[in-house]
Short mmCIF file of C-alpha atoms in Angstrom, two decimals:
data_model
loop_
_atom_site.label_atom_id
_atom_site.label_comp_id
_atom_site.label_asym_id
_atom_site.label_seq_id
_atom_site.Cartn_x
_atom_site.Cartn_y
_atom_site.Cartn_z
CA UNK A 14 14.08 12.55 -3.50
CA UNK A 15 11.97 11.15 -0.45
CA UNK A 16 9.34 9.05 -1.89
CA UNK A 17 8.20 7.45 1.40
CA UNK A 18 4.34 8.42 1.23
CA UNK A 19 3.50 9.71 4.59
CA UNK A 20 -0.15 9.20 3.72
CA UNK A 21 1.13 5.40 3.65
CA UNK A 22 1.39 5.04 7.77
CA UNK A 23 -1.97 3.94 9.87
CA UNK A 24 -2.15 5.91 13.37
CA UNK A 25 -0.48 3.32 14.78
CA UNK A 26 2.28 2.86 12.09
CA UNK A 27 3.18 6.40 12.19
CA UNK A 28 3.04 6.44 16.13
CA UNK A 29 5.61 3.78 16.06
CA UNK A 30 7.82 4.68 13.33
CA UNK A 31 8.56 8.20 15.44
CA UNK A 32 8.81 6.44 19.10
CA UNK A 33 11.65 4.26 16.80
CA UNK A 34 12.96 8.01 15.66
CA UNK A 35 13.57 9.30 19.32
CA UNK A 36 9.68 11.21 18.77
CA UNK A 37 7.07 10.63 20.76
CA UNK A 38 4.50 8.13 20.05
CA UNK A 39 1.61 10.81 20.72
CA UNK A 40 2.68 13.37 18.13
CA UNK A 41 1.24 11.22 15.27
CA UNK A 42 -1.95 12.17 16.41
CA UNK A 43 -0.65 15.94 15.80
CA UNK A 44 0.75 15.05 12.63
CA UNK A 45 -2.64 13.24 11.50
CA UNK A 46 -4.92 16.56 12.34
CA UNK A 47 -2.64 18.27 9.91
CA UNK A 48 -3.13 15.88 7.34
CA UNK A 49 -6.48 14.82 7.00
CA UNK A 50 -8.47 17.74 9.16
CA UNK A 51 -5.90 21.11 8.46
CA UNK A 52 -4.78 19.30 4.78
CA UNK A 53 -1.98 21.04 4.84
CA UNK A 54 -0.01 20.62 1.21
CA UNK A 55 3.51 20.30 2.65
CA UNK A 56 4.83 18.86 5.63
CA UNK A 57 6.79 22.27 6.44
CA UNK A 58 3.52 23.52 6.72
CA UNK A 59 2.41 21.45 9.55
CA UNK A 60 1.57 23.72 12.91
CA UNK A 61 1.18 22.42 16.24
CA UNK A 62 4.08 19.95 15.49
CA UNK A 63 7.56 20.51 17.10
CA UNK A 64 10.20 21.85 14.49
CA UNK A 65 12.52 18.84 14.90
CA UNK A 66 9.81 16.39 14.55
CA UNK A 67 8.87 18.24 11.06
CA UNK A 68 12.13 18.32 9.48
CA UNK A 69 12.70 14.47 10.90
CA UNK A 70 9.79 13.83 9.02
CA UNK A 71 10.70 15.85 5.81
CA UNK A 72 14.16 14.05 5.67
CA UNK A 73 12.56 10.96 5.03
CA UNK A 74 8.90 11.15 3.67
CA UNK A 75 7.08 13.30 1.40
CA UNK A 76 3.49 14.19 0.46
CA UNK A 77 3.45 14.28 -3.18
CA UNK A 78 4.20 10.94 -4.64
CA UNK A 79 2.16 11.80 -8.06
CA UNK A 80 0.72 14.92 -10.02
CA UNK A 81 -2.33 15.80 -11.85
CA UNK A 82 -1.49 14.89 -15.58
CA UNK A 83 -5.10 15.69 -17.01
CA UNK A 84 -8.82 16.15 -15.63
CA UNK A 85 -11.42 15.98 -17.51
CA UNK A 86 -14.97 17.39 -15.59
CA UNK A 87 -18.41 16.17 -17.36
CA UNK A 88 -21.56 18.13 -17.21
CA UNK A 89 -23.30 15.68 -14.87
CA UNK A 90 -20.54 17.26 -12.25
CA UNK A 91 -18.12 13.95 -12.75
CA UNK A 92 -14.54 14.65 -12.31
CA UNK A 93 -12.02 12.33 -13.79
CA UNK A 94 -8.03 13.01 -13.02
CA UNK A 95 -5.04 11.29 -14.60
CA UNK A 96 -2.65 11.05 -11.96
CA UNK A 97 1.02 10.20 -13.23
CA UNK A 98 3.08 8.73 -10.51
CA UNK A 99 7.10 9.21 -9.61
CA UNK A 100 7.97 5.88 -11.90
CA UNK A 101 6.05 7.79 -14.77
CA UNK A 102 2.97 5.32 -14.84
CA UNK A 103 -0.68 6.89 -15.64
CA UNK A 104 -3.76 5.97 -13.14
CA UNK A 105 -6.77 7.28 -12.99
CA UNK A 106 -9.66 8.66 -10.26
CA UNK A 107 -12.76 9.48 -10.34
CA UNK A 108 -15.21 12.24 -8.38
CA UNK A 109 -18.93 11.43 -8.50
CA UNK A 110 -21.80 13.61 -7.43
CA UNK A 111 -24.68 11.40 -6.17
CA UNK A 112 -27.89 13.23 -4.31
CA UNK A 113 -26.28 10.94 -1.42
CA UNK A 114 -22.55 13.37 -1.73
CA UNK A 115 -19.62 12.60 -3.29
CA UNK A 116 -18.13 9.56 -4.38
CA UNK A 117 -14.68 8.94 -5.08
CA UNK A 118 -13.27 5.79 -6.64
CA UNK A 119 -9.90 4.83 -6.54
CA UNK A 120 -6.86 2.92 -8.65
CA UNK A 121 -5.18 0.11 -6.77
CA UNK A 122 -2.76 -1.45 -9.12
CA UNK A 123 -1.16 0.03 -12.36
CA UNK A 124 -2.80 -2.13 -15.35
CA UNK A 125 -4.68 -5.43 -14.50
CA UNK A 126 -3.72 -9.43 -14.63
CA UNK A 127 -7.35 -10.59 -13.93
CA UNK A 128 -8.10 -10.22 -18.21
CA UNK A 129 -12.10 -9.81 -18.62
CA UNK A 130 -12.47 -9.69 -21.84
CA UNK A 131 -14.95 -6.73 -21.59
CA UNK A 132 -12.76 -4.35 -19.82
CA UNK A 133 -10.72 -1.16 -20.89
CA UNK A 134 -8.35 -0.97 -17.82
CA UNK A 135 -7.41 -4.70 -18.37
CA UNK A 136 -5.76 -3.84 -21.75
CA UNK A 137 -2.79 -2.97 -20.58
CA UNK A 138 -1.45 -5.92 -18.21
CA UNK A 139 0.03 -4.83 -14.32
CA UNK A 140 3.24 -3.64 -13.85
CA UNK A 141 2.78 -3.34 -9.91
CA UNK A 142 0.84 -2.70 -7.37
CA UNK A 143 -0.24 1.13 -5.95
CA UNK A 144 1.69 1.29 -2.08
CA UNK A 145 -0.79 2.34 0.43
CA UNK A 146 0.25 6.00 0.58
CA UNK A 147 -0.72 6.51 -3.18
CA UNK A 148 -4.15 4.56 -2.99
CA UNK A 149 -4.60 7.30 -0.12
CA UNK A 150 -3.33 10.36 -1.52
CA UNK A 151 -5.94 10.01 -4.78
CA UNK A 152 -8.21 10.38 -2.13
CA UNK A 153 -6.69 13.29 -0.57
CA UNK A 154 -5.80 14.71 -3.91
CA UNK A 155 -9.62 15.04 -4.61
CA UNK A 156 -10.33 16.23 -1.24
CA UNK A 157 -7.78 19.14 -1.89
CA UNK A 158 -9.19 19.48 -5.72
CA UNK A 159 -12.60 20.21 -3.96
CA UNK A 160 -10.62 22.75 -0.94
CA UNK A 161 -9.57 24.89 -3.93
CA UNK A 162 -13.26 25.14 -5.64
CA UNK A 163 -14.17 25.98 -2.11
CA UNK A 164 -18.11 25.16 -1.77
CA UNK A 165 -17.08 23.54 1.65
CA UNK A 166 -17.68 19.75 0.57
CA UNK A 167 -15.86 16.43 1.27
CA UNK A 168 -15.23 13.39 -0.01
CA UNK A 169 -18.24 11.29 1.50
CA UNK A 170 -18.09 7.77 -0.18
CA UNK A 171 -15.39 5.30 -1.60
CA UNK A 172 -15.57 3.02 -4.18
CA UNK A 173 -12.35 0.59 -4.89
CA UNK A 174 -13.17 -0.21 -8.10
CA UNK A 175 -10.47 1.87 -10.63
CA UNK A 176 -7.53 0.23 -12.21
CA UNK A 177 -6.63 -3.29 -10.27
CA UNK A 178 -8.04 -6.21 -8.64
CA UNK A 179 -8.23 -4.92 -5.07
CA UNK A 180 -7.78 -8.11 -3.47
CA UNK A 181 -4.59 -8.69 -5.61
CA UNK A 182 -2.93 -5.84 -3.60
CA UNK A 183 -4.75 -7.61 -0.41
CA UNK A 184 -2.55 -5.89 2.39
CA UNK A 185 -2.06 -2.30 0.56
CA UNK A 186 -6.05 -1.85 0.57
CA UNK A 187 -6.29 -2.97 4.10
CA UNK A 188 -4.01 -0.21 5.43
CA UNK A 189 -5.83 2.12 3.12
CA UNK A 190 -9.30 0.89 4.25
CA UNK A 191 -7.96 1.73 8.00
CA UNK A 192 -6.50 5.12 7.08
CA UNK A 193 -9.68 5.74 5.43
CA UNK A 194 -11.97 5.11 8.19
CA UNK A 195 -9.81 6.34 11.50
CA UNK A 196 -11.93 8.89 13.19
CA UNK A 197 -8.47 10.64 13.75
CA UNK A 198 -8.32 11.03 9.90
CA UNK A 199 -10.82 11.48 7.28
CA UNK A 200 -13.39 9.35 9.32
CA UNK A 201 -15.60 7.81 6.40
CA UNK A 202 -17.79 5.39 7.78
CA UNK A 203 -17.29 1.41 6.73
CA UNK A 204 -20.33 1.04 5.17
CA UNK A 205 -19.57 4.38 3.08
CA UNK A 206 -16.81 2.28 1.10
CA UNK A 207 -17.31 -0.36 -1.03
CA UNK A 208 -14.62 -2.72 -2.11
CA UNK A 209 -14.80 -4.55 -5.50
CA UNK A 210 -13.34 -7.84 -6.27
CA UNK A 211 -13.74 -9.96 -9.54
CA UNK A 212 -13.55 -13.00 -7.23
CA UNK A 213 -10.58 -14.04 -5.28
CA UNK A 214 -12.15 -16.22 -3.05
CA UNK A 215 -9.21 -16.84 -0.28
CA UNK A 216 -8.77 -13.43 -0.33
CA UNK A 217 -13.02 -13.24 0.17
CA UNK A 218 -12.39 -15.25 2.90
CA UNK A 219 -9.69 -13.64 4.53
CA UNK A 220 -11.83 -10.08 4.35
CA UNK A 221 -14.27 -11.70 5.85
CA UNK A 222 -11.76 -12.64 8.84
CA UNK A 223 -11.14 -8.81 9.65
CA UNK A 224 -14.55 -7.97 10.11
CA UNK A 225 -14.03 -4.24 8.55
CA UNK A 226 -17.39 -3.71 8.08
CA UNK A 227 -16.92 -2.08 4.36
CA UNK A 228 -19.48 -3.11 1.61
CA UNK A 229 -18.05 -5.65 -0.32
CA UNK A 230 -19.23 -6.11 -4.19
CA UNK A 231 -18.41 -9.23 -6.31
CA UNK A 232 -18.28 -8.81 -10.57
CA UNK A 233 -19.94 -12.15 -11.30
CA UNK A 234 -21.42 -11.44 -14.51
CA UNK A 235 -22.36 -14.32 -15.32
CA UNK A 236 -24.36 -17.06 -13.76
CA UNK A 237 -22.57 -20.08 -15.17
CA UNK A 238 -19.25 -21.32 -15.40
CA UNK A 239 -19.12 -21.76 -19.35
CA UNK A 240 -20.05 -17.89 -19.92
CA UNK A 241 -17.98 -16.64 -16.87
CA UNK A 242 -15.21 -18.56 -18.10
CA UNK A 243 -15.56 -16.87 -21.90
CA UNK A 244 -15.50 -13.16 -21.03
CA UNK A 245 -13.48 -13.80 -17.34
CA UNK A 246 -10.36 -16.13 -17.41
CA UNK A 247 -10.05 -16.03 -13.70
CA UNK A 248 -13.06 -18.34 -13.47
CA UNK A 249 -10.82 -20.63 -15.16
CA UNK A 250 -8.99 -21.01 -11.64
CA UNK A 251 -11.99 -20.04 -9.31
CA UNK A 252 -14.88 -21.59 -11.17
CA UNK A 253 -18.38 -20.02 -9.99
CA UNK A 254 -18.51 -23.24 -7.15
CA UNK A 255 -15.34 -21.96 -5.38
CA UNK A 256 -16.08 -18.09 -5.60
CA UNK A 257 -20.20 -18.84 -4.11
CA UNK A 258 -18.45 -20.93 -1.45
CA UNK A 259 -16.45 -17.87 -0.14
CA UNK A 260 -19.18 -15.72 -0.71
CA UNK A 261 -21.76 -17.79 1.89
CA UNK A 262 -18.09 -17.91 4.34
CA UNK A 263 -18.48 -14.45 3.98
CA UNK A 264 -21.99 -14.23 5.00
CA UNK A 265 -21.63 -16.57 7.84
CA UNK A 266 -18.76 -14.37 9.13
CA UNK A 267 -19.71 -11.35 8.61
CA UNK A 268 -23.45 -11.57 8.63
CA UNK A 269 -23.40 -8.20 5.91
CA UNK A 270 -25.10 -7.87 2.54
CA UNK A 271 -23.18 -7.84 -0.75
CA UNK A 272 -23.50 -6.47 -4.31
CA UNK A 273 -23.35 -8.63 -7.29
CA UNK A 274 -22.60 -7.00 -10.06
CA UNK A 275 -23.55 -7.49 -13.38
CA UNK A 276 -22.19 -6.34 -17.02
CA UNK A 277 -24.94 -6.49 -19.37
CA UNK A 278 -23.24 -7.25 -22.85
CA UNK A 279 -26.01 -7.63 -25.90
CA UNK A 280 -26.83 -10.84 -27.06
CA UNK A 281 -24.07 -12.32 -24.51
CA UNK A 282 -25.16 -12.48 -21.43
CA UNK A 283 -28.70 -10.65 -21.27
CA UNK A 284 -30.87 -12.69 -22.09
CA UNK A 285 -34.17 -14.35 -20.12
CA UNK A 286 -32.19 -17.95 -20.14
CA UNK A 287 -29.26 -15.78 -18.29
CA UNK A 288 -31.48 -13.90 -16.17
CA UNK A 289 -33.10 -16.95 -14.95
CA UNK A 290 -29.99 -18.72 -14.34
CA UNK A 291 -28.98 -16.05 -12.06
CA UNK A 292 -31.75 -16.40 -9.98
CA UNK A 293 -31.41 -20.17 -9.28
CA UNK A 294 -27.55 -18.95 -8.63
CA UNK A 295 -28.62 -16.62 -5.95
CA UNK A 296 -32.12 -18.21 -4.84
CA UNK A 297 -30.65 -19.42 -1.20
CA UNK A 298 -28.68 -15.87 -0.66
CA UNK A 299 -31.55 -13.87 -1.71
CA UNK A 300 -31.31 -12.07 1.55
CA UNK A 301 -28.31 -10.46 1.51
CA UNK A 302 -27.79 -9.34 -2.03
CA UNK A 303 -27.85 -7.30 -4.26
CA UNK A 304 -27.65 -7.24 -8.10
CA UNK A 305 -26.57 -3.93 -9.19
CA UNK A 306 -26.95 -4.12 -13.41
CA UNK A 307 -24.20 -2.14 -15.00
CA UNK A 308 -24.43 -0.66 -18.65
CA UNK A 309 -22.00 -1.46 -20.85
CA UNK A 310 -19.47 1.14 -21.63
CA UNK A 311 -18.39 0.20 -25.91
CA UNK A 312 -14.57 -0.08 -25.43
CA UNK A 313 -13.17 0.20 -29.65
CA UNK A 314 -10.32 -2.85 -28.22
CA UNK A 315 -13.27 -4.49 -27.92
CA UNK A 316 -15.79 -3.86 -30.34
CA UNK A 317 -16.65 -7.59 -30.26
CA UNK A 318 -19.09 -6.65 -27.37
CA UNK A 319 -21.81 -3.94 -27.58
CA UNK A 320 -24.50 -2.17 -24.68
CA UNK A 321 -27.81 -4.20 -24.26
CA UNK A 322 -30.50 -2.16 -25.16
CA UNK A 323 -33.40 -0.98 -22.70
CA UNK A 324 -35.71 -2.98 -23.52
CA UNK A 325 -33.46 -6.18 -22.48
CA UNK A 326 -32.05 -4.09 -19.32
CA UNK A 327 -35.87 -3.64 -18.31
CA UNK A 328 -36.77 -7.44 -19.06
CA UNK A 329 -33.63 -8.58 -17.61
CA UNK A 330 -34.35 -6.73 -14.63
CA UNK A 331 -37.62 -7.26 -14.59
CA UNK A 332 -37.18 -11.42 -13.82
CA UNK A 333 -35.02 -11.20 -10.96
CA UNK A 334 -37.26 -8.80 -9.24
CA UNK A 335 -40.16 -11.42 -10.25
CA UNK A 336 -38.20 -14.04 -8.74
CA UNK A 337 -37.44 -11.80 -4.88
CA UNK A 338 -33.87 -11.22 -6.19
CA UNK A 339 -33.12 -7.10 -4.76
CA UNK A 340 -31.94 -5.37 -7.88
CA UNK A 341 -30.78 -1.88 -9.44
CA UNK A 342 -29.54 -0.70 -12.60
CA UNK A 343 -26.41 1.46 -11.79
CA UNK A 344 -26.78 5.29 -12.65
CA UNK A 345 -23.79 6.25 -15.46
CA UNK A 346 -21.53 9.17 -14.46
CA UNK A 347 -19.24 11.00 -16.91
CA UNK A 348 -20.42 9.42 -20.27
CA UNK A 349 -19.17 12.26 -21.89
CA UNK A 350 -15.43 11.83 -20.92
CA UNK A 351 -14.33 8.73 -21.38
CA UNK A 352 -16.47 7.22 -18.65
CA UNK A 353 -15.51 3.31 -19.21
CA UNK A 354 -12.32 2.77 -16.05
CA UNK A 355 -9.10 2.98 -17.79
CA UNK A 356 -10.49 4.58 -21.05
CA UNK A 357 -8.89 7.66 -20.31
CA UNK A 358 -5.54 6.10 -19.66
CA UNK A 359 -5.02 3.86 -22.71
CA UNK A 360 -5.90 7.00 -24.54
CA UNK A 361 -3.54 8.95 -23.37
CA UNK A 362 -0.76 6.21 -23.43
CA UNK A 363 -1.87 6.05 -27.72
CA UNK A 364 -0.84 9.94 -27.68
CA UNK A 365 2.28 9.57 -26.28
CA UNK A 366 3.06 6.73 -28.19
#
């Protein structure tokens, strides 16, 4: 079985894997209309491509390099698919409706090293990394999902913030963002993705270098290195000093806003002190963030931490807007099926076991 993802080859890539196959370097243009604008399901189903460049293709990649497992769809319109890949390993994706369109976010590694203590798809620890072509076909899974339903809608948005610490599998999401935003493929504007990161500052740094212009959002958390270090070991490594130096290199490079974001855990890291705290963090960046606040989603692995209540998500909010810090509180999707990343996985992984 091939289990080359075609999906896993930028313009360029593909162009120059088929000049080194006796094809010419133009036809990947061909072959990319067929993927991202015709979606065809099969390579043998590809028109406007010569015969022998199709079955050249065919003998050595494939399309399908993982199959819908379970999907569970939420009456707020959310969409949540297991995916099980060729090794037999479970990721997930997830379809959001927003008044803005559709939202997709995506898995990058199967299980997570970084450890937050808060965090259901950190319980089981990674086995590897995603390859580009199966970061991309969740995407193009989805957009074929909504094809079938056919009310004539697309995948609009991009969120890398499923399984995986992005920045862990640096050069896998870098193809992907590229595939992603070639106006030969699927053409989703830069500052329609978002990339999520729990803080690897070189790797900060060195996103800052390619000048992608995709959103960029950093789980922080908390605003000192004591708490940080308590429910996130990898501030252990890259203390809160390190991570805000790459984050101002990051501004000075890039000259783009970013989004903090922030877990609000009861009686952990909510309160005014915390709040306060945060401000004097962010005081000199004030201009290019943001602090998204996210509810808490009660994980029973780790019942040690529970959702702040309103009135502490209001107050809490309430001082950093006092203070000029730009702030939101994130809008849930899917609460009703297992809406915390990775929930859905370790649950099914119990049942099997």
């Amino acid at each position: 079985m091939n289990n080359t993802s075609i999906y896993g080859y930028t313009l360029d890539q593909l162009g120059a894997w088929l000049e080194e196959h006796g094809e010419k370097r133009s036809r990947a243009g061909f072959v990319w209309d067929n993927l991202y604008r015709k979606r065809v399901k099969s390579i043998s189903e590809m028109v406007d491509v010569p015969e022998q460049c199709v079955q050249l293709l065919s003998d050595h990649m494939t399309m399908q390099t993982m199959s819908e497992h379970t999907r569970q769809e939420s009456k707020d319109g959310t969409v949540k698919f297991l995916f099980k890949l060729q090794d037999g390993n479970l990721i997930e994706t997830v379809l959001m409706r927003h008044k803005f369109g559709l939202s997709v976010c995506v898995t990058t590694q199967v299980g997570c090293n970084i450890g937050c203590s808060f965090c259901a798809s950190g319980l089981l620890k990674k086995s590897r990394d995603l390859s580009t072509g199966e970061i991309v076909e969740q995407i193009m899974k989805v957009q074929l999902y909504l094809d079938e339903v056919q009310r004539g809608e697309l995948v609009s948005h991009i969120v890398v913030m499923g399984i995986g610490e992005p920045f862990d599998n640096f050069e896998n999401v870098i193809n992907f963002l590229k595939v992603m935003t070639d106006h030969k493929g699927l053409a989703i504007g830069p500052r329609h993705i978002t990339v999520s990161t729990s803080g690897l500052a070189e790797k900060i740094k060195e996103f800052a270098d390619l000048n992608l212009r995709v959103n960029l959002a950093i789980s922080l958390h908390a605003p000192n290195n004591e708490l940080r270090t308590r429910i996130m070991k990898i501030n252990r490594g890259i203390p809160i000093e390190k991570l805000m130096e790459a984050i101002d290199y990051y501004l000075d490079r890039t000259n783009q806003r970013i989004t903090i974001e922030y877990i609000l855990l009861r009686g952990v890291n909510d309160g005014r002190e915390q709040a306060v705290e945060l401000t004097e963090l962010l005081d000199s960046r004030r201009s290019y963030v943001n602090v998204n606040l996210i509810p808490y989603n009660p994980v029973d692995e780790h019942s040690q931490y529970q959702r702040s209540d309103k009135e502490s998500v209001l107050e809490f909010y309430d001082e950093l807007k006092k203070q000029g810090i730009s702030c939101s509180v994130r809008m849930e999707h899917g609460t009703d099926i297992d809406a915390a990343c990775g929930q859905l996985r370790s649950k099914q992984m119990k049942q099997q076991a």
